[in-house]
XYZ file of C-alpha atoms in Angstrom:
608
model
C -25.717 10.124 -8.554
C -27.808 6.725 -7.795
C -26.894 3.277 -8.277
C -30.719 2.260 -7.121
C -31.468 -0.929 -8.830
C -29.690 -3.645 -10.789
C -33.235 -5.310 -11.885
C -31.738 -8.535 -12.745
C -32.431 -10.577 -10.651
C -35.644 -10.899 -8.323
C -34.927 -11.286 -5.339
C -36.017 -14.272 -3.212
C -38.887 -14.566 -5.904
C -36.362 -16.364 -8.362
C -36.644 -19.157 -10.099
C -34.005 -21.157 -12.583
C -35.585 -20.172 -15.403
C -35.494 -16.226 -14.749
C -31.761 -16.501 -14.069
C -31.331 -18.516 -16.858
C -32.474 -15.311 -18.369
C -30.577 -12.578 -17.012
C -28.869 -10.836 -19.412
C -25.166 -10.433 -17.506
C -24.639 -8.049 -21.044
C -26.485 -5.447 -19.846
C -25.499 -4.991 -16.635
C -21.628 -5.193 -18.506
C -22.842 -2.517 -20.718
C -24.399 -0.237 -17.675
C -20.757 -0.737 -16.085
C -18.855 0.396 -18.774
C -20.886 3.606 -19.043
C -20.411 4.304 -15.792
C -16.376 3.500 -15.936
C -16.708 5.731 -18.740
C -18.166 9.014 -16.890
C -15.290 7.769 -14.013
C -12.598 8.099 -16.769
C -13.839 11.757 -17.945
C -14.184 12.738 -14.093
C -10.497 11.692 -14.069
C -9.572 13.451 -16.975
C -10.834 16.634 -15.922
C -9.132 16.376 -13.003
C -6.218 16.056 -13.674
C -6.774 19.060 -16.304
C -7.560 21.430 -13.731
C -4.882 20.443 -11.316
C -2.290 19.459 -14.121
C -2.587 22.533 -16.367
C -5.484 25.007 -14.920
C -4.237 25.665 -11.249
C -0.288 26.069 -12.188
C -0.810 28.220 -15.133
C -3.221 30.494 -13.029
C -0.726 30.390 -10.302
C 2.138 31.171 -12.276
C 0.467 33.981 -14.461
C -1.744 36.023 -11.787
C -1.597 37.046 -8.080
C -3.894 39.273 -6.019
C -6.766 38.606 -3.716
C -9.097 37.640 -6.767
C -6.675 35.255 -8.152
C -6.563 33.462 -4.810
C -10.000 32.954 -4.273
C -10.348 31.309 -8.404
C -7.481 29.398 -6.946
C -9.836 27.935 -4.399
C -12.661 27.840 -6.400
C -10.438 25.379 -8.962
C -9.247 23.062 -6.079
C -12.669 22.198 -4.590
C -13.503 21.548 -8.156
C -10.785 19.057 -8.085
C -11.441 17.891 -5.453
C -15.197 16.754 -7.012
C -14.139 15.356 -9.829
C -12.046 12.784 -7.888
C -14.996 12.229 -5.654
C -17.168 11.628 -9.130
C -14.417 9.178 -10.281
C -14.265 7.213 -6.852
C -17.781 6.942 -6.767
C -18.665 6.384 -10.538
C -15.331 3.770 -10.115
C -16.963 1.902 -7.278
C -20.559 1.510 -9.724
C -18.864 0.131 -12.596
C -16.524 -2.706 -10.377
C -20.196 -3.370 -8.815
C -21.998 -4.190 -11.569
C -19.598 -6.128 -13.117
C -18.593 -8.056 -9.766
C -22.376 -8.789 -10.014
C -22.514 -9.863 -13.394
C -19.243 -12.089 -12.633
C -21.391 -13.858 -9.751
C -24.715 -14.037 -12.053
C -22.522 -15.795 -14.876
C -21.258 -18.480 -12.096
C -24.322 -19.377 -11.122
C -25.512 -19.964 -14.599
C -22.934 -21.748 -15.409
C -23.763 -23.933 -12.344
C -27.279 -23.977 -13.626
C -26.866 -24.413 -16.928
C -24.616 -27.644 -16.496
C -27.669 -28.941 -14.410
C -29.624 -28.539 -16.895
C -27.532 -29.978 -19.730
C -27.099 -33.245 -17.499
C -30.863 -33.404 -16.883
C -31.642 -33.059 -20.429
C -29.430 -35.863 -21.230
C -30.745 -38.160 -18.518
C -33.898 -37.573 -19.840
C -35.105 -35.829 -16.526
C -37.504 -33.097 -16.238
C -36.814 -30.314 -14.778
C -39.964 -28.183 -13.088
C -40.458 -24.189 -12.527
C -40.560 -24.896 -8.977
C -36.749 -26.623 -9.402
C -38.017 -30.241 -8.979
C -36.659 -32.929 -10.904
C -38.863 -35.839 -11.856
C -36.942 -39.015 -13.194
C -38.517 -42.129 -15.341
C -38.961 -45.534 -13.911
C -35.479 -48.144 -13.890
C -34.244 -50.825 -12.414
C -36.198 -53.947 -11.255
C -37.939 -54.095 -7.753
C -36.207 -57.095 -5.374
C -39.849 -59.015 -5.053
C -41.582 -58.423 -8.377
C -38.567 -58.058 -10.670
C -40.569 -55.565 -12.583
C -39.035 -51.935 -13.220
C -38.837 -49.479 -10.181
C -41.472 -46.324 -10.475
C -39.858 -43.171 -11.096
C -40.311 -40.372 -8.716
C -39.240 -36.437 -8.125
C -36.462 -34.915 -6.371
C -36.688 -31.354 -4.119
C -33.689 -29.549 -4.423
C -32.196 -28.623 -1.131
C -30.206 -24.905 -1.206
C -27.865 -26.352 1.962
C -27.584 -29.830 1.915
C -25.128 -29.621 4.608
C -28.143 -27.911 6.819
C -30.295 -31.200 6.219
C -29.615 -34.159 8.770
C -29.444 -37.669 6.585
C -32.555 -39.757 6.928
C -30.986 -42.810 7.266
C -32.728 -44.062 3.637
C -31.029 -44.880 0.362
C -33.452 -45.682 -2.166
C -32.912 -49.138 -4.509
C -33.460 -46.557 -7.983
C -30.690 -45.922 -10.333
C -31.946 -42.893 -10.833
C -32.786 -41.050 -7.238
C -29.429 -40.162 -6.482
C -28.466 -38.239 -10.053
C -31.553 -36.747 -9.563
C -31.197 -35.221 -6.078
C -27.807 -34.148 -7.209
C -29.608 -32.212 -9.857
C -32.287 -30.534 -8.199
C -29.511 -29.572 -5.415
C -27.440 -27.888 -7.972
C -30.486 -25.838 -9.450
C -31.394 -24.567 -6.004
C -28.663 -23.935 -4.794
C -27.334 -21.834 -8.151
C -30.755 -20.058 -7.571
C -30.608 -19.731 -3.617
C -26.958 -18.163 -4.147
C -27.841 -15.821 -7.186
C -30.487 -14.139 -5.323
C -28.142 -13.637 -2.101
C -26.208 -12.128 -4.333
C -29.038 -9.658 -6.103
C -29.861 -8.437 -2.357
C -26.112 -7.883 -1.332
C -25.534 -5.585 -4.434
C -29.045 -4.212 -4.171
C -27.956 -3.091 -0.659
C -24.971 -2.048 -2.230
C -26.087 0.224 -5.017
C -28.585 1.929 -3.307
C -25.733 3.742 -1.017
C -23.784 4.715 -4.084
C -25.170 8.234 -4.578
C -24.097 11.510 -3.694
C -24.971 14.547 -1.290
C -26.726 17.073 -3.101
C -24.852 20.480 -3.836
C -21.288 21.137 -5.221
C -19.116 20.583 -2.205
C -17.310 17.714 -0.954
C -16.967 18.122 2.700
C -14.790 15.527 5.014
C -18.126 13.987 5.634
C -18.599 12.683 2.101
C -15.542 11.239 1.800
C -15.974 9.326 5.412
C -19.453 7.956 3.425
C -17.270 7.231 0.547
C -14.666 5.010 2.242
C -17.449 3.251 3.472
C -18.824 2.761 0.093
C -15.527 1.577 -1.130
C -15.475 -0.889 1.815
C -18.714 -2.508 1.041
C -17.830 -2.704 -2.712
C -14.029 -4.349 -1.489
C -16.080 -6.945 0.174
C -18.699 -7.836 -2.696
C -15.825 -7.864 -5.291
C -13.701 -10.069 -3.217
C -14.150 -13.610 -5.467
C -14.532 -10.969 -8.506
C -10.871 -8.819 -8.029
C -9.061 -9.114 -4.894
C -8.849 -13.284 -5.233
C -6.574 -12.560 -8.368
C -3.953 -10.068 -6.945
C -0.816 -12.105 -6.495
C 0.231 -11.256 -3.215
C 2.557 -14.063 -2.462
C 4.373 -13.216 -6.059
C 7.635 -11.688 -6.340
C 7.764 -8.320 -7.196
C 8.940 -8.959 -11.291
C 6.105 -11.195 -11.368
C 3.823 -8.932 -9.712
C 4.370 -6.299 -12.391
C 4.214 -9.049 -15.314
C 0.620 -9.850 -13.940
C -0.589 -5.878 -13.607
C 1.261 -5.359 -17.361
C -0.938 -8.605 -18.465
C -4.114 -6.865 -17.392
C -6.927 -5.175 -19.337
C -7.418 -1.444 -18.966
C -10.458 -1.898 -17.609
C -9.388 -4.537 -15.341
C -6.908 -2.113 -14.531
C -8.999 1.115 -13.580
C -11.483 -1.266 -11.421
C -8.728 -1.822 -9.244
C -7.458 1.737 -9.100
C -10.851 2.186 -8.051
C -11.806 -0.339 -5.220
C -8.745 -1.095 -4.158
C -6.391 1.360 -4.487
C -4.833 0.785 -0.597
C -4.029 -2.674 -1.850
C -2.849 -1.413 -5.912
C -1.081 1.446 -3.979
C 0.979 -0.515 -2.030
C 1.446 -3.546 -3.962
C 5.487 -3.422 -4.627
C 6.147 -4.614 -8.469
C 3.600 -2.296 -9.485
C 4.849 1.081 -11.738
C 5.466 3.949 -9.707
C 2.929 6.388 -11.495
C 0.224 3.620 -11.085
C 0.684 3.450 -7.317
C 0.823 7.161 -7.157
C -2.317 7.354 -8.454
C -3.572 5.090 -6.476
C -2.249 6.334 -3.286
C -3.915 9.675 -3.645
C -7.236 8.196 -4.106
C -6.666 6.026 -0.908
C -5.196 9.207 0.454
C -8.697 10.585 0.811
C -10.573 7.601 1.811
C -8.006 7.558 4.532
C -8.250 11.451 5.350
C -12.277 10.167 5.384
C -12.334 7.324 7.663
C -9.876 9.163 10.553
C -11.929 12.249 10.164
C -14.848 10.185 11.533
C -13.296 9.092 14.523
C -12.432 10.739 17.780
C -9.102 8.699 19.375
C -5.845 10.794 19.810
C -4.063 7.945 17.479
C -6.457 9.057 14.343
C -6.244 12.732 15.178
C -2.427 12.608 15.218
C -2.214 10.330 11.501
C -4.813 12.809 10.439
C -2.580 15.708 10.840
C -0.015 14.096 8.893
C -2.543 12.677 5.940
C -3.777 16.153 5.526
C -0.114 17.385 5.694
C 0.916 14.970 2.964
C -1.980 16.116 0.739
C -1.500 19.753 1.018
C 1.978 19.202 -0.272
C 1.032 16.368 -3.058
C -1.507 19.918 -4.680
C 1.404 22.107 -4.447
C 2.659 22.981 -7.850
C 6.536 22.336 -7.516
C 8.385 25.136 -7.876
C 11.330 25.238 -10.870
C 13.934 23.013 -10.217
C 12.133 21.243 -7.371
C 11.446 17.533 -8.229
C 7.864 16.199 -8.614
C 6.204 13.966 -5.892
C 4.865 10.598 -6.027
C 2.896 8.960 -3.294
C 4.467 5.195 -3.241
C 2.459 3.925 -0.451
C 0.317 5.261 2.387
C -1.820 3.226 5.039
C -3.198 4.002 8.743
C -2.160 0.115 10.162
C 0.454 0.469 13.185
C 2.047 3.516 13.774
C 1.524 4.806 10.090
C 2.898 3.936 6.516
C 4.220 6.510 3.956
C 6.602 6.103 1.170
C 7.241 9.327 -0.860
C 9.559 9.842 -3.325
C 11.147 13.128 -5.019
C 11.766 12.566 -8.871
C 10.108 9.332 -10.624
C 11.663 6.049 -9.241
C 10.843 4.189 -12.467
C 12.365 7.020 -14.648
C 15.320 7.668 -12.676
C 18.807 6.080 -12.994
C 19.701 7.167 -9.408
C 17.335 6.130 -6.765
C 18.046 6.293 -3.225
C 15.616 5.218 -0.267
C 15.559 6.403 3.581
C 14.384 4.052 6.430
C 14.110 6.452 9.051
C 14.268 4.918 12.547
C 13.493 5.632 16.022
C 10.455 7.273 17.280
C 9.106 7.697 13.704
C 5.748 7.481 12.782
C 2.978 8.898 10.456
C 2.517 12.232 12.701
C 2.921 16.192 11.574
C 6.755 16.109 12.387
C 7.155 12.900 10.213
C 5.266 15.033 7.238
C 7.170 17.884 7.364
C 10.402 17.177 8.408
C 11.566 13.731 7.756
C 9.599 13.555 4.035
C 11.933 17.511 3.503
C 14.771 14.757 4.424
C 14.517 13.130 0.964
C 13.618 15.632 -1.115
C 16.697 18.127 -0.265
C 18.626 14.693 -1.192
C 17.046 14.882 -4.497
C 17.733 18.100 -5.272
C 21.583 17.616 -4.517
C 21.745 14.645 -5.903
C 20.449 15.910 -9.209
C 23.075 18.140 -9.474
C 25.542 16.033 -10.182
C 23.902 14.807 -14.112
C 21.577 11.478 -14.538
C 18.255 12.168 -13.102
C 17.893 10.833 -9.233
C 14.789 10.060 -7.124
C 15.011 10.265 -3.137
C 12.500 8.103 -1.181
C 11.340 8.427 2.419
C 10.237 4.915 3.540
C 8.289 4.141 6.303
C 7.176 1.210 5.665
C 7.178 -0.825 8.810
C 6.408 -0.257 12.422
C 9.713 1.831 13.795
C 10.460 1.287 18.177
C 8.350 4.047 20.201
C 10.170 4.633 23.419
C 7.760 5.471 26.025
C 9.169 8.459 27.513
C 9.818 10.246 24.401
C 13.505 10.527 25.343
C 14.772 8.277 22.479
C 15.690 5.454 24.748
C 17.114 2.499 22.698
C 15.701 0.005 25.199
C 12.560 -0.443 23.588
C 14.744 -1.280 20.007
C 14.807 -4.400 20.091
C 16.056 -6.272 16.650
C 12.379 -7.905 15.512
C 10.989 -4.908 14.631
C 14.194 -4.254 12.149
C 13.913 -7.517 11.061
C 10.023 -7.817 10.237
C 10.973 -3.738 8.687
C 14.075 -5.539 6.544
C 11.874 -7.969 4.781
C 9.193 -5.025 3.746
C 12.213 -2.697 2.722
C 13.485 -5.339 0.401
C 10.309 -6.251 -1.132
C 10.135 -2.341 -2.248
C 13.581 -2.290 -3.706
C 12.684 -5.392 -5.510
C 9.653 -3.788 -6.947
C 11.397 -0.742 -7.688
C 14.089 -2.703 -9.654
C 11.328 -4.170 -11.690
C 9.730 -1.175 -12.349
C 12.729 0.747 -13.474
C 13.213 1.900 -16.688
C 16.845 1.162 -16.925
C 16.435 -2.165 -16.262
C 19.903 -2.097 -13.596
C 19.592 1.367 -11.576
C 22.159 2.466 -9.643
C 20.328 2.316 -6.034
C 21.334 3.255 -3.038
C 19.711 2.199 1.048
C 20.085 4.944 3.098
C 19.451 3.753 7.158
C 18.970 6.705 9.687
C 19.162 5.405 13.132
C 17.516 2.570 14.090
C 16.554 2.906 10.610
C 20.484 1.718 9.906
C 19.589 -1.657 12.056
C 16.779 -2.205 9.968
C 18.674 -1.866 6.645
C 21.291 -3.985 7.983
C 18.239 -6.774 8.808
C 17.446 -6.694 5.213
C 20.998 -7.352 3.583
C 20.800 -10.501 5.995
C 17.605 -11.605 3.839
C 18.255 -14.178 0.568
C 19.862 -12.519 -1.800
C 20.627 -9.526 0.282
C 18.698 -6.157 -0.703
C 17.668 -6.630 -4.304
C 18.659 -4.043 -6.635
C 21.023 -2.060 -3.828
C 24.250 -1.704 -5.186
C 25.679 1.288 -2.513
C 24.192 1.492 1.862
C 24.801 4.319 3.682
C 24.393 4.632 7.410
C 23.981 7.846 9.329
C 23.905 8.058 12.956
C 23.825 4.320 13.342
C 23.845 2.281 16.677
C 25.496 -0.618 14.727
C 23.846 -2.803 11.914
C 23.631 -6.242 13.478
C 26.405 -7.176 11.820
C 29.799 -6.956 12.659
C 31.918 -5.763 9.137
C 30.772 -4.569 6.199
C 32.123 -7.570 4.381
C 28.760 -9.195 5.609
C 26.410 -6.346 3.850
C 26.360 -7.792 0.400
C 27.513 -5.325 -1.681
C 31.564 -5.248 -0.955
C 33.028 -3.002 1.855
C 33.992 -0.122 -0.259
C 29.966 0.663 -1.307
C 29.228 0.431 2.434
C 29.408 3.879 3.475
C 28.876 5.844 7.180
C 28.214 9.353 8.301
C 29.000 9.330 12.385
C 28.868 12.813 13.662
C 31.573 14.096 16.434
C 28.439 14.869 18.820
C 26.035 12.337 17.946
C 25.830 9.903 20.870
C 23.503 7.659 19.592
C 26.695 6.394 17.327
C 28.235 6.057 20.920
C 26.394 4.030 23.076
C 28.136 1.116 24.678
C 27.078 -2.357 23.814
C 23.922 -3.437 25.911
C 26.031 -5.722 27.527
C 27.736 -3.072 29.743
C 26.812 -3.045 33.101
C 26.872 1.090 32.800
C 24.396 1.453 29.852
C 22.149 -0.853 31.964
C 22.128 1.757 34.893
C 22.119 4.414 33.154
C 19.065 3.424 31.364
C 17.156 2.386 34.973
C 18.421 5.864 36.018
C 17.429 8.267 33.171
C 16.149 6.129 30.063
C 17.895 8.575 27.480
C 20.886 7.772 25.030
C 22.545 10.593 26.269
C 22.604 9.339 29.914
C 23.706 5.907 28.796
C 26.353 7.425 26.794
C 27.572 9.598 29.658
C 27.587 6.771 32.214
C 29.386 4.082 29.573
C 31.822 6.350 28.185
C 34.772 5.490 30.166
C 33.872 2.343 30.790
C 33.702 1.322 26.806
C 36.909 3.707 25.986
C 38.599 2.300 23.112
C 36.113 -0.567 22.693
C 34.366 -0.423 19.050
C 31.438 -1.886 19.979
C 27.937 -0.021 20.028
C 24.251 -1.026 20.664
C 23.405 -3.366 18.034
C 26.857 -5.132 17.055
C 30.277 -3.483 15.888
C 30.453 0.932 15.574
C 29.893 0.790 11.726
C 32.603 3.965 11.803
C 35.067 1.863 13.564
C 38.147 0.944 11.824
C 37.417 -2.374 12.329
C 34.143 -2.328 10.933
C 35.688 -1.341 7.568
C 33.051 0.714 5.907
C 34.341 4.295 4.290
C 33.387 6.829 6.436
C 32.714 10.631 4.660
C 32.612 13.532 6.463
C 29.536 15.047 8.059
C 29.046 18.226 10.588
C 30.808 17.523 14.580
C 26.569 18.622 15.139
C 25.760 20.413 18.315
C 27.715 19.665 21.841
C 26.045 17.118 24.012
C 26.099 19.817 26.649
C 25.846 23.920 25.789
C 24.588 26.901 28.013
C 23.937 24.093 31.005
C 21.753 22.357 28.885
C 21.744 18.695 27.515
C 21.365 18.175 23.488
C 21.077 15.335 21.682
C 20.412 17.957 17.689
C 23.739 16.472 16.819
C 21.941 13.521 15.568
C 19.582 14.765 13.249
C 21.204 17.085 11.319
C 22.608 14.541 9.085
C 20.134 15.402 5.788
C 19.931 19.121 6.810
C 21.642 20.742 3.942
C 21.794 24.209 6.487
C 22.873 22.167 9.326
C 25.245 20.116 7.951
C 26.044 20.611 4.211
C 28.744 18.441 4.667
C 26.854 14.894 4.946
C 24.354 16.061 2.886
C 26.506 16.671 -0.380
C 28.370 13.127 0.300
C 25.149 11.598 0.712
C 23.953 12.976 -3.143
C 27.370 11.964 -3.989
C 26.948 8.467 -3.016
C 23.056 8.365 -4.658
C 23.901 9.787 -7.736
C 26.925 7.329 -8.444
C 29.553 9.340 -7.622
C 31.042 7.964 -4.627
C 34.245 8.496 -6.007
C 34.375 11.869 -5.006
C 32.969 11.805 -1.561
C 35.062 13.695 1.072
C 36.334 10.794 3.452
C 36.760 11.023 7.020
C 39.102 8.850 8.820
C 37.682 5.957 10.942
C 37.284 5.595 14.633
């Protein structure tokens, strides 16, 4: 494949009249063909890994049958490569034949004004005028005279003269315009020149890391041509109802060129439907898996890991019964972004979303484990009648303590409160997005995760579109009753296991907590040091113990979780067992109970 050549435009031989010329059609008409092999690339796709690979999966096994399983994926695999690359040649050609028309435009309005000044207007860009005016000794009409057009006036220092002629100054103006509509449409032709000639493929049939580091390089370039052509219009600063009024407004070929060159920005881009940003996400998905695959730093390797994690689960058929998965969001800034939801957000009257919290970021564990978090939710919760979607979101920068021991002294509130204004701008777009119009949704806060939830009730208007919170193994919410959550105290819900001492720790005030984190920098020291000293106080870490009776959330039962201290040994499992439906079946049917709008019939536990 070889974009060589838009031979349109000549280069830094140009004149106005040849760009006068250009015929912006054609290169319109050589984008659409290619947006039209893109679209049958895509199609075929997602034939062979929409109907192909499950019904060979499903109806043969054996050695043979795995190696034609293979054989299918890699073709996959280049047909999404064909529609990312045929993508990025139709978005260029038109993003050049946006900037062409501009600069006729600019040209062409030169031109009209000349005409009707009666200038003249030379091939080499000059503009003569006639003669006007009267001279100040003579009294007899000024001569005329020619103008050079100067690309970058601004480069020119002033002479210092102003000519008597009525004329002079239109004129100059004039000849400026043409060269400067010139100068800047043959910039242009070498920039996409440049471009298009590194829009081809590697020869042979596979599509090795390698060519998909070259192709997020490609999509790069293209991002940065097509900035005054695409990116200028996305509405960034929109809410996210208005974002999804502007992508419903959209052509579908508008619509494809931006699922093409910018699908880390469409991908991500709350307001937007849920199987659009899917989609999109997957493309990025591999541009990312590209770009960390040519680098060398521990911090790629370890997102790496977890990219290539994520996609070996997105090809997995799911199984019967299992819900499908949608990539919401992915990115590589910070410690990692992922949002991935079980069951169709914008199909689903249930939705529930998980802010994990400390410690978390895009790694192998994060892939695995917390990502399994949401999608045994959405099997439970599906259980009990209107189709429900579970969401892990991580979607903002979560504290990294530095030991690795889950010390809370690095968890400061910014971070929660930067996280709270992200986690309600995804709500908001899901409630736009929705096809019911009002879901029942529910914000689900794991840890610090439960701080950062709390941050984004405090936000205008609260969460949007959250009608139920529940908080699992919380070290408070920054607020100090559920009263001030926004929803009403009785959908404020909390799971506080008897062995979790992260729902224990004494309020950093305490004199103990602050020696026991000098000492040992764990929760579990801090808890064992500030025990007595906080007995019978309801205060934790970040405000009042949201399972305190003062508090006055309803608290559901959950697993007591490991002892903080078995066989000798110190063990802090009892706090993440909360969405383990082996570990503690308990939390994790009262948790589906409370996403799927049942909260009635959750199993209460009484408060501290």
């Amino acid at each position: 494949m070889s974009g060589r050549g838009s031979g349109a435009v000549a280069g830094s031989s140009l004149t106005w009249s040849a760009l006068r010329e250009v015929r912006c059609a054609e290169l319109e008409e050589a984008a659409d063909g290619w947006g039209r092999v893109s679209n049958r690339a895509d199609a075929a796709r997602d034939r062979v890994e929409g109907q192909i690979l499950p019904g060979l999966r499903d109806a043969q096994k054996g050695e043979a049958a795995g190696a034609a399983l293979g054989r299918l994926r890699r073709l996959g695999t280049n047909f999404q490569y064909i529609y990312t690359e045929c993508g990025l040649l139709r978005t260029t050609l038109n993003s050049l034949a946006h900037e062409i028309k501009a600069q006729q435009r600019v040209l062409q309005g030169a031109l009209d004004e000349a005409a009707e000044l009666r200038f003249t207007v030379h091939p080499d860009g000059s503009v003569t005028y006639p003669e006007a005016g009267e001279g100040l000794v003579a009294g007899k009409p000024l001569a005329g005279g020619t103008a050079s057009g100067v690309p970058n006036p601004g480069m020119v220092a002033p002479s210092g003269l102003v000519t008597p002629h009525p004329h002079a100054g239109k004129a100059q103006d004039i000849a400026d315009r043409v060269a400067r509509a010139v100068r800047t449409a043959a910039d242009a032709d070498w920039r996409y020149t440049r471009i298009l000639r590194e829009l081809r493929a590697r020869t042979g049939l596979g599509v090795p890391a390698a060519t998909w580091t070259d192709a997020a390089a490609d999509a790069a370039a293209v991002r940065e041509v097509a900035r005054s052509y695409l990116e200028n219009a996305i509405p960034y600063d929109a809410s996210p109802a208005e974002r999804k009024k502007w992508w419903d407004g959209l052509t579908e070929e508008h619509r494809e060129e931006y699922l093409a060159v910018y699908p880390d920005l469409i991908g991500n881009l709350d307001g937007v439907p849920a199987l659009v940003r899917d989609a999109a996400n997957r493309d990025n998905l591999q541009l990312l898996i590209g770009k960390l695959a040519g680098q060398d730093d521990e911090d790629s390797a370890t997102k790496l890991a977890a990219l290539r994690e994520i996609d070996r689960q997105l090809r997995e058929v799911p199984k019967a019964g299992e819900p499908p998965m949608y990539l919401l969001g992915i990115g590589d800034q910070g410690n990692g972004r992922a949002i991935v939801a079980y069951g169709n957000p914008d199909t689903s009257r249930n939705v529930a979303a998980y802010v994990p919290g400390l410690n978390t970021s895009l790694d192998e564990e994060f892939a695995q484990g917390d990502l399994k978090r949401a999608r045994d939710l959405s099997i439970a919760a599906n259980q009990y009648g209107a189709p429900a979607a579970a969401i892990t979101w991580l979607g903002y920068d979560a504290p990294q303590s530095p030991d690795g021991m889950g010390t809370l002294a690095v968890a400061a509130g910014g971070r929660a409160e930067t996280g709270g204004r992200s986690f309600g701008e995804f709500t908001g777009g899901i409630a736009a997005t929705n096809d019911y119009g009002d879901p029942h949704m529910t914000a689900i806060g794991h840890s610090y995760g439960s701080r950062t939830v709390g941050a984004a009730t405090q936000q205008p208007g609260g969460i949007p579109g959250v009608d139920d919170i529940v908080f699992v193994g919380s070290p408070g919410v920054g607020v100090d009753s559920a009263d001030d959550l926004g929803v009403g105290r009785d959908h404020v819900f909390v799971g506080a296991a008897a062995n979790d001492v992260v729902t224990k720790l004494p309020s950093k005030e305490q004199t103990a907590l602050g020696a026991a984190e000098m000492l040992f920098g764990g929760p579990a020291a801090a808890y064992l040091a500030g025990d007595l000293a906080d007995r019978g106080d309801d205060d934790v870490w970040f405000g009042k113990d949201p399972a305190s009776e003062a508090f006055g959330a309803r608290r559901f039962e959950v697993g007591d979780g490991p002892p903080l201290i078995a066989n000798g040994k110190l063990s802090v499992d009892a706090h993440s067992e909360y969405f383990d439906p082996a570990l503690d079946g308990k939390s994790v049917e009262n948790m589906a109970l409370i996403a799927s709008g049942n909260s009635r019939k959750i199993k209460s536990e009484e408060p501290r």
